[in-house]
Amino acid sequence: MRRTIAMLCVPALLVCAACTETQNSEDVSHVSISVEQMIAEDASTKATIALESNVPQFYWQDTDEVGIFPDKGGYQLGFSLEGQGGKKTGTFDGGGWAMCSDAKYSTYYPFDFDNRSSSRIPVSYLGQKQIGDNNMNHIGNYWFCAATPTASENGRLDFFLKNIGCFVMFKITLPDAGTFTEISLVTDDVLFTAEGFYNLKTLTPEKFENSEFNALTPTKMSSRMTLELEGVTNTAADQTITAYMMAAPFNVTDHRYKLYVKSAEGLYYSADLSAKNHRLNRNQSRLIPVTVKSSDGYNIGVNDWGTNGSVSGNAE
């Protein structure tokens, strides 16, 4: 799925060919691609993710690639971020690109080559796995974001990607030493989006202005949201582990809401979560500091993460 920036010459020709007889093409002299930064839920104010005051910050890596999709037919183009590693905003000189003068272009991350003919972008939060305590290397693969349709202006294309999901940080104090293999958020109903999609062509700035806007149409729901752990060990009682996961926006108001930890020895630990943690909107980050106690296992929840039935629907 990763391609070098040298390969952009061929897709650029395809974009020009998509212009109609009544459209003009214009050279693009400047392209910038940046991502909305997360905010803490109580604040007023694959990529590499860094924490600043418990809020994740997004930095591009050289291996990242975004998809660019024209609003008047055609295929998505893969745009490499090579040379932009460590930056919050990737900038380019256009690289010989030419765009239709009255067309708009959407962009999203991460690029899905196998889905390049569709504006319906699939999203899955299944399979998240953290290797080692306090490690965020897995987060970038689930940091889904997209920019609303954007037109070039005086040879410039400036894409500002909005976050589709939210970020959860766990600081969990456990009563026993041991190796821990799984963290789960569990509710008493099917309230978490495991998989879904959004439609690039229907995203608008006005929708994103609504703090409770959720771009996702669910295709698979669950009562349990799970992060797999590997190499996470406490050597003594009452030590704390730190873990991270991405999620679709969720609202568990008026439902039971618990956190579970599973150990390699088959032991379970759990804690009830406070009422203020019942909702998390897109582009928000949440720190969940909690002390868990021994548990007999999952005593709420109606199905497992990723093994439930499906729901269907169409993006707006």
PDB file of C-alpha atoms in Angstrom:
ATOM      1  CA  MET A   1       0.000   0.000   0.000  1.00  0.00           C
ATOM      2  CA  ARG A   2       2.960   2.327   0.449  1.00  0.00           C
ATOM      3  CA  ARG A   3       4.282   4.077  -2.657  1.00  0.00           C
ATOM      4  CA  THR A   4       7.041   6.602  -3.167  1.00  0.00           C
ATOM      5  CA  ILE A   5       6.468  10.197  -4.174  1.00  0.00           C
ATOM      6  CA  ALA A   6       8.108   9.516  -7.557  1.00  0.00           C
ATOM      7  CA  MET A   7       5.011   7.524  -8.514  1.00  0.00           C
ATOM      8  CA  LEU A   8       2.788  10.609  -8.284  1.00  0.00           C
ATOM      9  CA  CYS A   9       3.571  11.610 -11.875  1.00  0.00           C
ATOM     10  CA  VAL A  10       1.268   8.940 -13.323  1.00  0.00           C
ATOM     11  CA  PRO A  11      -1.754   9.653 -11.091  1.00  0.00           C
ATOM     12  CA  ALA A  12      -1.376  13.356 -11.867  1.00  0.00           C
ATOM     13  CA  LEU A  13      -2.007  12.607 -15.535  1.00  0.00           C
ATOM     14  CA  LEU A  14      -5.135  10.692 -14.584  1.00  0.00           C
ATOM     15  CA  VAL A  15      -6.486  13.706 -12.712  1.00  0.00           C
ATOM     16  CA  CYS A  16      -5.994  15.925 -15.746  1.00  0.00           C
ATOM     17  CA  ALA A  17      -7.695  13.379 -17.985  1.00  0.00           C
ATOM     18  CA  ALA A  18     -10.760  13.472 -15.725  1.00  0.00           C
ATOM     19  CA  CYS A  19     -11.437  17.155 -16.517  1.00  0.00           C
ATOM     20  CA  THR A  20     -14.309  17.716 -18.960  1.00  0.00           C
ATOM     21  CA  GLU A  21     -14.160  19.818 -22.121  1.00  0.00           C
ATOM     22  CA  THR A  22     -15.645  22.769 -20.229  1.00  0.00           C
ATOM     23  CA  GLN A  23     -13.133  22.527 -17.384  1.00  0.00           C
ATOM     24  CA  ASN A  24      -9.617  23.907 -17.269  1.00  0.00           C
ATOM     25  CA  SER A  25      -6.720  22.250 -15.541  1.00  0.00           C
ATOM     26  CA  GLU A  26      -4.288  24.219 -13.419  1.00  0.00           C
ATOM     27  CA  ASP A  27      -0.909  23.378 -11.999  1.00  0.00           C
ATOM     28  CA  VAL A  28      -0.671  22.982  -8.260  1.00  0.00           C
ATOM     29  CA  SER A  29       2.298  24.833  -6.800  1.00  0.00           C
ATOM     30  CA  HIS A  30       1.715  24.106  -3.108  1.00  0.00           C
ATOM     31  CA  VAL A  31       0.049  21.291  -1.160  1.00  0.00           C
ATOM     32  CA  SER A  32      -0.250  21.135   2.629  1.00  0.00           C
ATOM     33  CA  ILE A  33      -1.753  18.286   4.653  1.00  0.00           C
ATOM     34  CA  SER A  34      -2.343  18.630   8.388  1.00  0.00           C
ATOM     35  CA  VAL A  35      -4.475  16.856  10.982  1.00  0.00           C
ATOM     36  CA  GLU A  36      -6.751  18.321  13.633  1.00  0.00           C
ATOM     37  CA  GLN A  37      -5.166  17.928  17.068  1.00  0.00           C
ATOM     38  CA  MET A  38      -7.072  16.095  19.783  1.00  0.00           C
ATOM     39  CA  ILE A  39      -8.414  17.957  22.803  1.00  0.00           C
ATOM     40  CA  ALA A  40      -8.914  16.673  26.318  1.00  0.00           C
ATOM     41  CA  GLU A  41     -12.606  16.134  26.998  1.00  0.00           C
ATOM     42  CA  ASP A  42     -12.581  18.617  29.888  1.00  0.00           C
ATOM     43  CA  ALA A  43     -10.366  21.219  28.175  1.00  0.00           C
ATOM     44  CA  SER A  44     -11.408  24.573  26.817  1.00  0.00           C
ATOM     45  CA  THR A  45      -9.166  24.682  24.323  1.00  0.00           C
ATOM     46  CA  LYS A  46       0.849   5.071  12.059  1.00  0.00           C
ATOM     47  CA  ALA A  47       1.670   8.299  12.260  1.00  0.00           C
ATOM     48  CA  THR A  48       3.729   9.070  15.329  1.00  0.00           C
ATOM     49  CA  ILE A  49       1.605   9.919  18.346  1.00  0.00           C
ATOM     50  CA  ALA A  50       3.120  11.850  21.258  1.00  0.00           C
ATOM     51  CA  LEU A  51       1.497  12.911  24.507  1.00  0.00           C
ATOM     52  CA  GLU A  52       1.440  16.522  25.651  1.00  0.00           C
ATOM     53  CA  SER A  53      -0.440  16.994  28.948  1.00  0.00           C
ATOM     54  CA  ASN A  54      -2.159  13.639  28.371  1.00  0.00           C
ATOM     55  CA  VAL A  55      -3.427  14.770  24.944  1.00  0.00           C
ATOM     56  CA  PRO A  56      -2.108  12.848  21.894  1.00  0.00           C
ATOM     57  CA  GLN A  57      -0.378  14.879  19.180  1.00  0.00           C
ATOM     58  CA  PHE A  58      -0.218  13.687  15.568  1.00  0.00           C
ATOM     59  CA  TYR A  59       3.049  13.720  13.602  1.00  0.00           C
ATOM     60  CA  TRP A  60       3.504  12.346  10.085  1.00  0.00           C
ATOM     61  CA  GLN A  61       5.935   9.535   9.314  1.00  0.00           C
ATOM     62  CA  ASP A  62       7.815   9.159   6.034  1.00  0.00           C
ATOM     63  CA  THR A  63       5.938   5.910   5.335  1.00  0.00           C
ATOM     64  CA  ASP A  64       2.474   7.481   5.644  1.00  0.00           C
ATOM     65  CA  GLU A  65       0.189   7.869   2.663  1.00  0.00           C
ATOM     66  CA  VAL A  66      -3.082   9.764   2.331  1.00  0.00           C
ATOM     67  CA  GLY A  67      -5.814   9.206  -0.244  1.00  0.00           C
ATOM     68  CA  ILE A  68      -7.051  12.073  -2.429  1.00  0.00           C
ATOM     69  CA  PHE A  69     -10.436  11.722  -4.131  1.00  0.00           C
ATOM     70  CA  PRO A  70     -11.984  14.035  -6.792  1.00  0.00           C
ATOM     71  CA  ASP A  71     -15.626  15.040  -6.365  1.00  0.00           C
ATOM     72  CA  LYS A  72     -16.443  14.497 -10.048  1.00  0.00           C
ATOM     73  CA  GLY A  73     -15.650  10.824 -10.576  1.00  0.00           C
ATOM     74  CA  GLY A  74     -12.309   9.151 -11.001  1.00  0.00           C
ATOM     75  CA  TYR A  75     -10.176   7.155  -8.588  1.00  0.00           C
ATOM     76  CA  GLN A  76      -8.483   7.978  -5.337  1.00  0.00           C
ATOM     77  CA  LEU A  77      -4.816   8.888  -5.618  1.00  0.00           C
ATOM     78  CA  GLY A  78      -2.234   7.764  -3.104  1.00  0.00           C
ATOM     79  CA  PHE A  79      -0.142  10.732  -1.915  1.00  0.00           C
ATOM     80  CA  SER A  80       3.057   9.791  -0.108  1.00  0.00           C
ATOM     81  CA  LEU A  81       4.264  11.769   2.923  1.00  0.00           C
ATOM     82  CA  GLU A  82       7.863  10.806   2.231  1.00  0.00           C
ATOM     83  CA  GLY A  83      10.209  13.488   3.549  1.00  0.00           C
ATOM     84  CA  GLN A  84       7.617  14.822   5.993  1.00  0.00           C
ATOM     85  CA  GLY A  85       8.404  12.566   8.960  1.00  0.00           C
ATOM     86  CA  GLY A  86       8.259  14.292  12.339  1.00  0.00           C
ATOM     87  CA  LYS A  87       6.095  17.166  11.078  1.00  0.00           C
ATOM     88  CA  LYS A  88       2.528  18.030  12.035  1.00  0.00           C
ATOM     89  CA  THR A  89       1.941  19.564   8.585  1.00  0.00           C
ATOM     90  CA  GLY A  90       3.257  17.950   5.414  1.00  0.00           C
ATOM     91  CA  THR A  91       4.084  20.490   2.689  1.00  0.00           C
ATOM     92  CA  PHE A  92       4.961  19.931  -0.979  1.00  0.00           C
ATOM     93  CA  ASP A  93       5.620  21.990  -4.088  1.00  0.00           C
ATOM     94  CA  GLY A  94       2.962  20.192  -6.116  1.00  0.00           C
ATOM     95  CA  GLY A  95       5.323  17.772  -7.842  1.00  0.00           C
ATOM     96  CA  GLY A  96       3.841  18.321 -11.291  1.00  0.00           C
ATOM     97  CA  TRP A  97       0.228  17.864 -10.168  1.00  0.00           C
ATOM     98  CA  ALA A  98      -2.561  19.420 -12.200  1.00  0.00           C
ATOM     99  CA  MET A  99      -6.132  19.746 -10.920  1.00  0.00           C
ATOM    100  CA  CYS A 100      -9.419  20.612 -12.609  1.00  0.00           C
ATOM    101  CA  SER A 101     -10.002  24.294 -11.876  1.00  0.00           C
ATOM    102  CA  ASP A 102     -13.590  24.007 -10.614  1.00  0.00           C
ATOM    103  CA  ALA A 103     -13.283  20.595  -8.929  1.00  0.00           C
ATOM    104  CA  LYS A 104     -12.962  19.815  -5.246  1.00  0.00           C
ATOM    105  CA  TYR A 105     -10.825  17.119  -3.689  1.00  0.00           C
ATOM    106  CA  SER A 106     -11.243  15.195  -0.473  1.00  0.00           C
ATOM    107  CA  THR A 107      -8.417  13.554   1.398  1.00  0.00           C
ATOM    108  CA  TYR A 108      -8.263  10.993   4.176  1.00  0.00           C
ATOM    109  CA  TYR A 109      -5.853   8.888   6.232  1.00  0.00           C
ATOM    110  CA  PRO A 110      -4.820   6.109   6.179  1.00  0.00           C
ATOM    111  CA  PHE A 111      -5.028   5.460   2.415  1.00  0.00           C
ATOM    112  CA  ASP A 112      -6.881   2.267   1.427  1.00  0.00           C
ATOM    113  CA  PHE A 113      -5.533   1.171  -1.974  1.00  0.00           C
ATOM    114  CA  ASP A 114      -8.031  -1.682  -2.326  1.00  0.00           C
ATOM    115  CA  ASN A 115     -10.912   0.786  -1.898  1.00  0.00           C
ATOM    116  CA  ARG A 116      -9.596   3.421  -4.308  1.00  0.00           C
ATOM    117  CA  SER A 117     -12.699   3.512  -6.555  1.00  0.00           C
ATOM    118  CA  SER A 118     -15.120   4.411  -3.756  1.00  0.00           C
ATOM    119  CA  SER A 119     -15.798   7.493  -1.637  1.00  0.00           C
ATOM    120  CA  ARG A 120     -17.160   5.209   1.087  1.00  0.00           C
ATOM    121  CA  ILE A 121     -14.186   4.730   3.436  1.00  0.00           C
ATOM    122  CA  PRO A 122     -14.208   1.642   5.693  1.00  0.00           C
ATOM    123  CA  VAL A 123     -13.147   1.972   9.328  1.00  0.00           C
ATOM    124  CA  SER A 124     -12.336  -0.814  11.792  1.00  0.00           C
ATOM    125  CA  TYR A 125     -11.213  -0.572  15.405  1.00  0.00           C
ATOM    126  CA  LEU A 126     -10.768  -4.339  15.714  1.00  0.00           C
ATOM    127  CA  GLY A 127      -7.373  -5.932  16.253  1.00  0.00           C
ATOM    128  CA  GLN A 128      -5.719  -3.223  18.346  1.00  0.00           C
ATOM    129  CA  LYS A 129      -2.675  -4.633  20.090  1.00  0.00           C
ATOM    130  CA  GLN A 130      -0.195  -2.848  22.349  1.00  0.00           C
ATOM    131  CA  ILE A 131       3.259  -4.373  22.747  1.00  0.00           C
ATOM    132  CA  GLY A 132       4.906  -3.282  25.979  1.00  0.00           C
ATOM    133  CA  ASP A 133       3.735  -1.001  28.758  1.00  0.00           C
ATOM    134  CA  ASN A 134       3.156   2.661  27.878  1.00  0.00           C
ATOM    135  CA  ASN A 135       3.676   2.111  24.138  1.00  0.00           C
ATOM    136  CA  MET A 136       1.657   3.959  21.463  1.00  0.00           C
ATOM    137  CA  ASN A 137       3.183   2.471  18.318  1.00  0.00           C
ATOM    138  CA  HIS A 138      -0.090   0.776  17.378  1.00  0.00           C
ATOM    139  CA  ILE A 139      -2.246   3.913  17.575  1.00  0.00           C
ATOM    140  CA  GLY A 140      -1.403   5.442  14.183  1.00  0.00           C
ATOM    141  CA  ASN A 141      -3.005   2.517  12.326  1.00  0.00           C
ATOM    142  CA  TYR A 142      -6.377   3.389  13.885  1.00  0.00           C
ATOM    143  CA  TRP A 143      -6.161   7.190  13.734  1.00  0.00           C
ATOM    144  CA  PHE A 144      -8.800   7.708  11.039  1.00  0.00           C
ATOM    145  CA  CYS A 145      -9.261  11.247   9.726  1.00  0.00           C
ATOM    146  CA  ALA A 146     -10.585  13.039   6.655  1.00  0.00           C
ATOM    147  CA  ALA A 147     -10.790  16.511   5.119  1.00  0.00           C
ATOM    148  CA  THR A 148     -13.973  17.964   3.685  1.00  0.00           C
ATOM    149  CA  PRO A 149     -14.008  18.629  -0.104  1.00  0.00           C
ATOM    150  CA  THR A 150     -11.444  21.339  -0.851  1.00  0.00           C
ATOM    151  CA  ALA A 151     -10.842  23.431  -3.986  1.00  0.00           C
ATOM    152  CA  SER A 152      -7.469  24.710  -5.134  1.00  0.00           C
ATOM    153  CA  GLU A 153      -6.933  28.436  -4.759  1.00  0.00           C
ATOM    154  CA  ASN A 154      -4.214  30.246  -6.720  1.00  0.00           C
ATOM    155  CA  GLY A 155      -2.408  26.964  -7.203  1.00  0.00           C
ATOM    156  CA  ARG A 156      -2.657  25.987  -3.516  1.00  0.00           C
ATOM    157  CA  LEU A 157      -4.363  22.967  -1.991  1.00  0.00           C
ATOM    158  CA  ASP A 158      -4.546  23.087   1.801  1.00  0.00           C
ATOM    159  CA  PHE A 159      -6.072  19.995   3.372  1.00  0.00           C
ATOM    160  CA  PHE A 160      -7.033  20.008   7.057  1.00  0.00           C
ATOM    161  CA  LEU A 161      -8.063  16.543   8.175  1.00  0.00           C
ATOM    162  CA  LYS A 162     -10.680  16.152  10.909  1.00  0.00           C
ATOM    163  CA  ASN A 163     -10.491  13.268  13.346  1.00  0.00           C
ATOM    164  CA  ILE A 164     -13.177  10.611  12.958  1.00  0.00           C
ATOM    165  CA  GLY A 165     -12.583   8.818  16.261  1.00  0.00           C
ATOM    166  CA  CYS A 166     -11.449   9.446  19.821  1.00  0.00           C
ATOM    167  CA  PHE A 167      -8.522   8.429  22.020  1.00  0.00           C
ATOM    168  CA  VAL A 168      -8.563   6.581  25.347  1.00  0.00           C
ATOM    169  CA  MET A 169      -5.615   6.388  27.753  1.00  0.00           C
ATOM    170  CA  PHE A 170      -5.673   3.923  30.659  1.00  0.00           C
ATOM    171  CA  LYS A 171      -3.657   4.112  33.860  1.00  0.00           C
ATOM    172  CA  ILE A 172      -4.651   0.945  35.728  1.00  0.00           C
ATOM    173  CA  THR A 173      -3.395  -0.019  39.177  1.00  0.00           C
ATOM    174  CA  LEU A 174      -3.602  -3.764  39.792  1.00  0.00           C
ATOM    175  CA  PRO A 175      -3.591  -5.568  43.148  1.00  0.00           C
ATOM    176  CA  ASP A 176      -1.344  -8.428  42.011  1.00  0.00           C
ATOM    177  CA  ALA A 177       1.895  -8.969  40.148  1.00  0.00           C
ATOM    178  CA  GLY A 178       1.489 -10.691  36.806  1.00  0.00           C
ATOM    179  CA  THR A 179       1.447 -10.463  33.041  1.00  0.00           C
ATOM    180  CA  PHE A 180      -1.660  -8.860  31.564  1.00  0.00           C
ATOM    181  CA  THR A 181      -3.087  -9.743  28.164  1.00  0.00           C
ATOM    182  CA  GLU A 182      -6.274  -7.767  27.644  1.00  0.00           C
ATOM    183  CA  ILE A 183      -8.128  -4.588  28.607  1.00  0.00           C
ATOM    184  CA  SER A 184     -11.834  -4.236  27.837  1.00  0.00           C
ATOM    185  CA  LEU A 185     -14.460  -1.544  28.226  1.00  0.00           C
ATOM    186  CA  VAL A 186     -17.808  -3.297  28.617  1.00  0.00           C
ATOM    187  CA  THR A 187     -21.408  -2.093  28.752  1.00  0.00           C
ATOM    188  CA  ASP A 188     -24.741  -3.837  29.290  1.00  0.00           C
ATOM    189  CA  ASP A 189     -25.905  -3.184  25.712  1.00  0.00           C
ATOM    190  CA  VAL A 190     -24.519  -3.114  22.150  1.00  0.00           C
ATOM    191  CA  LEU A 191     -23.207   0.469  22.161  1.00  0.00           C
ATOM    192  CA  PHE A 192     -19.652   0.414  20.730  1.00  0.00           C
ATOM    193  CA  THR A 193     -18.919   0.691  16.996  1.00  0.00           C
ATOM    194  CA  ALA A 194     -16.440  -2.017  16.031  1.00  0.00           C
ATOM    195  CA  GLU A 195     -16.565  -1.383  12.268  1.00  0.00           C
ATOM    196  CA  GLY A 196     -18.256   1.117  10.009  1.00  0.00           C
ATOM    197  CA  PHE A 197     -17.719   3.583   7.172  1.00  0.00           C
ATOM    198  CA  TYR A 198     -17.977   7.259   6.308  1.00  0.00           C
ATOM    199  CA  ASN A 199     -18.615   8.958   2.983  1.00  0.00           C
ATOM    200  CA  LEU A 200     -15.987  11.477   1.849  1.00  0.00           C
ATOM    201  CA  LYS A 201     -18.401  13.271  -0.459  1.00  0.00           C
ATOM    202  CA  THR A 202     -20.951  14.079   2.244  1.00  0.00           C
ATOM    203  CA  LEU A 203     -18.579  15.514   4.862  1.00  0.00           C
ATOM    204  CA  THR A 204     -18.996  19.277   5.338  1.00  0.00           C
ATOM    205  CA  PRO A 205     -17.390  21.882   7.635  1.00  0.00           C
ATOM    206  CA  GLU A 206     -20.810  22.585   9.125  1.00  0.00           C
ATOM    207  CA  LYS A 207     -21.190  18.983  10.282  1.00  0.00           C
ATOM    208  CA  PHE A 208     -17.817  19.032  11.998  1.00  0.00           C
ATOM    209  CA  GLU A 209     -18.746  22.240  13.836  1.00  0.00           C
ATOM    210  CA  ASN A 210     -21.201  20.148  15.855  1.00  0.00           C
ATOM    211  CA  SER A 211     -19.146  18.718  18.723  1.00  0.00           C
ATOM    212  CA  GLU A 212     -21.373  15.628  18.850  1.00  0.00           C
ATOM    213  CA  PHE A 213     -21.178  14.887  15.100  1.00  0.00           C
ATOM    214  CA  ASN A 214     -20.322  11.262  14.336  1.00  0.00           C
ATOM    215  CA  ALA A 215     -19.300  10.657  10.705  1.00  0.00           C
ATOM    216  CA  LEU A 216     -19.489   6.884  11.036  1.00  0.00           C
ATOM    217  CA  THR A 217     -22.301   4.626   9.916  1.00  0.00           C
ATOM    218  CA  PRO A 218     -21.859   1.415  11.948  1.00  0.00           C
ATOM    219  CA  THR A 219     -21.766  -1.971  10.246  1.00  0.00           C
ATOM    220  CA  LYS A 220     -20.720  -3.957  13.321  1.00  0.00           C
ATOM    221  CA  MET A 221     -21.573  -3.089  16.908  1.00  0.00           C
ATOM    222  CA  SER A 222     -20.514  -4.612  20.221  1.00  0.00           C
ATOM    223  CA  SER A 223     -20.988  -4.286  23.956  1.00  0.00           C
ATOM    224  CA  ARG A 224     -17.258  -4.764  24.464  1.00  0.00           C
ATOM    225  CA  MET A 225     -14.267  -2.762  23.220  1.00  0.00           C
ATOM    226  CA  THR A 226     -10.962  -4.596  23.610  1.00  0.00           C
ATOM    227  CA  LEU A 227      -7.237  -3.859  23.506  1.00  0.00           C
ATOM    228  CA  GLU A 228      -4.893  -6.848  23.365  1.00  0.00           C
ATOM    229  CA  LEU A 229      -1.662  -6.597  25.379  1.00  0.00           C
ATOM    230  CA  GLU A 230       1.691  -8.279  24.907  1.00  0.00           C
ATOM    231  CA  GLY A 231       4.737  -7.962  27.130  1.00  0.00           C
ATOM    232  CA  VAL A 232       2.936  -5.978  29.836  1.00  0.00           C
ATOM    233  CA  THR A 233       4.048  -7.215  33.266  1.00  0.00           C
ATOM    234  CA  ASN A 234       3.932  -5.930  36.828  1.00  0.00           C
ATOM    235  CA  THR A 235       6.583  -7.375  39.113  1.00  0.00           C
ATOM    236  CA  ALA A 236       4.813  -6.445  42.361  1.00  0.00           C
ATOM    237  CA  ALA A 237       1.362  -5.691  43.727  1.00  0.00           C
ATOM    238  CA  ASP A 238      -0.199  -2.232  43.371  1.00  0.00           C
ATOM    239  CA  GLN A 239       1.798  -1.273  40.310  1.00  0.00           C
ATOM    240  CA  THR A 240       0.265   0.679  37.396  1.00  0.00           C
ATOM    241  CA  ILE A 241       0.158  -0.170  33.703  1.00  0.00           C
ATOM    242  CA  THR A 242      -0.431   2.426  30.974  1.00  0.00           C
ATOM    243  CA  ALA A 243      -2.267   1.562  27.777  1.00  0.00           C
ATOM    244  CA  TYR A 244      -3.846   3.352  24.804  1.00  0.00           C
ATOM    245  CA  MET A 245      -6.550   2.684  22.252  1.00  0.00           C
ATOM    246  CA  MET A 246      -8.576   4.456  19.577  1.00  0.00           C
ATOM    247  CA  ALA A 247     -12.361   4.197  19.408  1.00  0.00           C
ATOM    248  CA  ALA A 248     -15.385   5.419  17.527  1.00  0.00           C
ATOM    249  CA  PRO A 249     -17.367   8.098  19.403  1.00  0.00           C
ATOM    250  CA  PHE A 250     -19.578   6.463  22.007  1.00  0.00           C
ATOM    251  CA  ASN A 251     -22.318   7.302  24.481  1.00  0.00           C
ATOM    252  CA  VAL A 252     -23.119   4.853  27.299  1.00  0.00           C
ATOM    253  CA  THR A 253     -25.283   7.224  29.332  1.00  0.00           C
ATOM    254  CA  ASP A 254     -27.769   5.379  31.571  1.00  0.00           C
ATOM    255  CA  HIS A 255     -25.959   2.079  31.075  1.00  0.00           C
ATOM    256  CA  ARG A 256     -23.623   0.052  33.259  1.00  0.00           C
ATOM    257  CA  TYR A 257     -20.032   0.711  32.203  1.00  0.00           C
ATOM    258  CA  LYS A 258     -17.054  -1.271  33.484  1.00  0.00           C
ATOM    259  CA  LEU A 259     -13.371  -1.817  32.802  1.00  0.00           C
ATOM    260  CA  TYR A 260     -11.884  -5.312  32.840  1.00  0.00           C
ATOM    261  CA  VAL A 261      -8.282  -6.539  32.783  1.00  0.00           C
ATOM    262  CA  LYS A 262      -7.358 -10.143  32.024  1.00  0.00           C
ATOM    263  CA  SER A 263      -4.068 -11.770  33.058  1.00  0.00           C
ATOM    264  CA  ALA A 264      -2.042 -14.494  31.369  1.00  0.00           C
ATOM    265  CA  GLU A 265      -2.856 -16.675  34.376  1.00  0.00           C
ATOM    266  CA  GLY A 266      -6.584 -16.439  33.581  1.00  0.00           C
ATOM    267  CA  LEU A 267      -7.409 -13.997  36.377  1.00  0.00           C
ATOM    268  CA  TYR A 268      -9.810 -11.104  35.901  1.00  0.00           C
ATOM    269  CA  TYR A 269      -9.870  -7.656  37.481  1.00  0.00           C
ATOM    270  CA  SER A 270     -12.578  -5.012  37.132  1.00  0.00           C
ATOM    271  CA  ALA A 271     -13.816  -1.597  38.206  1.00  0.00           C
ATOM    272  CA  ASP A 272     -17.008   0.383  37.698  1.00  0.00           C
ATOM    273  CA  LEU A 273     -16.416   3.652  35.840  1.00  0.00           C
ATOM    274  CA  SER A 274     -17.823   6.954  36.997  1.00  0.00           C
ATOM    275  CA  ALA A 275     -20.838   8.664  35.452  1.00  0.00           C
ATOM    276  CA  LYS A 276     -18.789  11.477  33.910  1.00  0.00           C
ATOM    277  CA  ASN A 277     -17.114   8.921  31.633  1.00  0.00           C
ATOM    278  CA  HIS A 278     -20.337   8.016  29.862  1.00  0.00           C
ATOM    279  CA  ARG A 279     -19.761   9.925  26.614  1.00  0.00           C
ATOM    280  CA  LEU A 280     -16.751  10.548  24.383  1.00  0.00           C
ATOM    281  CA  ASN A 281     -17.088  12.553  21.172  1.00  0.00           C
ATOM    282  CA  ARG A 282     -14.893  12.523  18.101  1.00  0.00           C
ATOM    283  CA  ASN A 283     -11.583  14.407  18.480  1.00  0.00           C
ATOM    284  CA  GLN A 284     -11.665  14.028  22.257  1.00  0.00           C
ATOM    285  CA  SER A 285      -9.128  12.239  24.419  1.00  0.00           C
ATOM    286  CA  ARG A 286      -9.882  10.685  27.779  1.00  0.00           C
ATOM    287  CA  LEU A 287      -7.593   9.614  30.595  1.00  0.00           C
ATOM    288  CA  ILE A 288      -9.075   6.772  32.660  1.00  0.00           C
ATOM    289  CA  PRO A 289      -7.121   6.370  35.916  1.00  0.00           C
ATOM    290  CA  VAL A 290      -8.567   3.452  37.857  1.00  0.00           C
ATOM    291  CA  THR A 291      -7.730   0.898  40.523  1.00  0.00           C
ATOM    292  CA  VAL A 292      -9.177  -2.534  39.776  1.00  0.00           C
ATOM    293  CA  LYS A 293     -10.081  -5.402  42.075  1.00  0.00           C
ATOM    294  CA  SER A 294     -10.210  -9.162  41.569  1.00  0.00           C
ATOM    295  CA  SER A 295     -13.260 -10.270  39.601  1.00  0.00           C
ATOM    296  CA  ASP A 296     -14.941 -13.546  38.626  1.00  0.00           C
ATOM    297  CA  GLY A 297     -14.922 -12.490  34.971  1.00  0.00           C
ATOM    298  CA  TYR A 298     -17.270 -10.554  32.734  1.00  0.00           C
ATOM    299  CA  ASN A 299     -20.594 -10.147  34.520  1.00  0.00           C
ATOM    300  CA  ILE A 300     -22.128  -7.596  32.165  1.00  0.00           C
ATOM    301  CA  GLY A 301     -22.085  -7.392  28.393  1.00  0.00           C
ATOM    302  CA  VAL A 302     -24.012  -9.392  25.818  1.00  0.00           C
ATOM    303  CA  ASN A 303     -21.351 -10.339  23.262  1.00  0.00           C
ATOM    304  CA  ASP A 304     -17.653 -10.236  22.445  1.00  0.00           C
ATOM    305  CA  TRP A 305     -15.700  -7.593  20.550  1.00  0.00           C
ATOM    306  CA  GLY A 306     -15.773  -8.505  16.860  1.00  0.00           C
ATOM    307  CA  THR A 307     -18.005 -11.594  17.102  1.00  0.00           C
ATOM    308  CA  ASN A 308     -21.417  -9.933  17.264  1.00  0.00           C
ATOM    309  CA  GLY A 309     -24.051  -9.543  14.587  1.00  0.00           C
ATOM    310  CA  SER A 310     -23.990  -6.765  12.025  1.00  0.00           C
ATOM    311  CA  VAL A 311     -26.092  -3.684  11.466  1.00  0.00           C
ATOM    312  CA  SER A 312     -26.520  -1.913   8.166  1.00  0.00           C
ATOM    313  CA  GLY A 313     -27.062   1.620   6.957  1.00  0.00           C
ATOM    314  CA  ASN A 314     -25.976   4.323   4.549  1.00  0.00           C
ATOM    315  CA  ALA A 315     -23.757   7.298   5.280  1.00  0.00           C
ATOM    316  CA  GLU A 316     -25.478  10.654   5.127  1.00  0.00           C
TER     317      GLU A 316
END
